[in-house]
Amino acid sequence: MTNAVIVDAVRTPFGKRDGSFRDTHPQDLAAKPLEALAERNGFDPETIEDVIYGCVTPIDEQGLNIGRLAPMVAGWGDVVPGVQLNRMCGSGQQAVNFAATNVMAGQHDVLIAGGVEHMTRVPLGSDGADGVSGGNAVTDTYFEHFDELTHQGEGAERIAENYGFTREQLDELAVDSQRRWGDAWEAGRYDDQVVPVETELEGESEATRETITVEQDEHPRPETDLETLSKLPLSFREDGEGVHHPGNSSGIVDGASALLVTSEAAAAEHGWEPMARITQTEVVGVDPVTMLTGPIPATEQVLEKAGMTIGDIDLFEVNEAFASVVAAWLEETGASWEDVNVNGGAIAHGHPLGATGAALLTKLVHELERTGQDTALSTMCIGFGQGIATIIERV
């Protein structure tokens, strides 16, 4: 079987909702990582055999197959094909997994995989039956035997109840995520993976239109402390009945990410030095009501397929959709929090749905290279009860 390697991995800064990307079209945002990969690696766009892009809300400005439109907007002409996929929050990671297995099967040699989500301009749930809420988008045919079909926030609350997590425990995890992001950003650990984006802010007239360069994530609050979080109102339940609030849940942000995934032979042919090898992937289904426990069996099964144990992995990224998701994963797997989300997670930098999975893998390949560690695993929870996992090793 052909080995699939990651040659390079980048992402845009993540802009806060209604922030610096508010007037940036999603297609323009999606093109930025592609432009950066081409500039950094010096390839002719015709070298790229396909672009696989995740997008969770592929409607309106994110519709019409943004995976095809992004390379066209990047100036790559009309010869580069592209496809958009939606595995909900796991979409960006699934794009990378599909690219890897495509290379492993010998079907392609040079692919770009990633994702985009502009949550300001195309709100989550916009592709549901009644617009934003999703309404009756889901039929009763399957779900009629459940008492109710919950949303992800309620799923996170049920996980916290099942494991007995307190609000303070989850807030401690959130504070640590923010602190880690701040330390990592200050130390320059994101410098090689976050590419500046020049964009325009619309004014009341052409004369007041402003061109800006976005260089840093806008959502993090590294000064966050437990006292501050303790004062925030709950997001999904009445006071005293829940534990999740905006400070221990992932942020709504806008961003895009992409990885150059190739065969080892193609990398050698083009003179590219691979950063990591993709060794194993997995996707699972779980209870669609609690919904967010998928990272646990996804991790267990991908390790079993790889013939590895949790102790064989040096670094982990577990998407911080909600703090209880990560806390439950830690309890079930026995992994050390010190090895997980070491440069901060989605509670700090935000969760631009379709882009996040590729961004997590981007963090891992750069951190493996920085530290000289050998193996890493990324995993995510997914709406309607799925989980996804990927194992990589430093080359």
Coordinates of N, CA and C in Angstrom, one line a residue, residues 278-282 298-310 312-313 375-377 390-393:
I278 N 0.4 9.8 7.4 CA -0.9 9.4 7.9 C -1.0 7.9 7.9
T279 N -1.1 7.3 9.1 CA -1.0 5.9 9.2 C -2.3 5.2 9.4
Q280 N -3.3 5.8 10.0 CA -4.6 5.1 10.2 C -5.7 6.1 10.4
T281 N -6.9 5.8 10.0 CA -8.1 6.6 10.1 C -9.3 5.8 10.6
E282 N -10.3 6.4 11.2 CA -11.5 5.7 11.6 C -12.6 6.7 11.7
A298 N -14.0 6.1 18.7 CA -13.2 6.4 17.5 C -11.7 6.3 17.9
T299 N -11.3 6.7 19.0 CA -10.0 6.6 19.5 C -9.6 5.1 19.8
E300 N -10.5 4.5 20.4 CA -10.3 3.0 20.8 C -10.1 2.2 19.5
Q301 N -11.0 2.5 18.5 CA -10.9 1.6 17.3 C -9.8 2.0 16.4
V302 N -9.4 3.3 16.3 CA -8.3 3.6 15.4 C -7.0 3.1 16.0
L303 N -6.9 3.1 17.3 CA -5.7 2.5 18.0 C -5.6 1.0 17.8
E304 N -6.8 0.3 17.9 CA -6.8 -1.1 17.6 C -6.4 -1.5 16.2
K305 N -6.9 -0.7 15.2 CA -6.6 -0.9 13.8 C -5.1 -0.7 13.6
A306 N -4.5 0.2 14.3 CA -3.1 0.5 14.2 C -2.2 -0.4 15.0
G307 N -2.8 -1.2 15.8 CA -2.0 -2.1 16.7 C -1.3 -1.3 17.8
M308 N -1.9 -0.2 18.3 CA -1.3 0.6 19.2 C -2.1 0.8 20.5
T309 N -1.6 1.3 21.5 CA -2.3 1.7 22.7 C -2.2 3.2 22.9
I310 N -3.0 3.7 23.9 CA -3.0 5.1 24.2 C -1.6 5.6 24.6
D312 N 1.1 4.7 23.3 CA 2.0 4.9 22.2 C 1.9 6.2 21.5
I313 N 0.9 7.0 21.9 CA 0.7 8.3 21.2 C 1.3 9.4 22.1
T375 N 4.5 10.5 17.4 CA 3.1 10.1 17.0 C 2.1 11.0 17.6
A376 N 1.0 11.2 16.8 CA -0.1 12.0 17.3 C -1.4 11.5 16.8
L377 N -2.5 11.9 17.5 CA -3.8 11.4 17.2 C -4.8 12.6 17.3
T390 N -7.8 10.2 13.5 CA -6.7 10.0 12.6 C -5.4 9.9 13.4
I391 N -4.5 9.0 13.0 CA -3.2 8.9 13.6 C -2.2 9.3 12.6
I392 N -1.2 10.1 13.0 CA -0.1 10.5 12.1 C 1.2 10.2 12.9
E393 N 2.3 10.1 12.1 CA 3.6 9.9 12.7 C 4.6 10.8 12.0

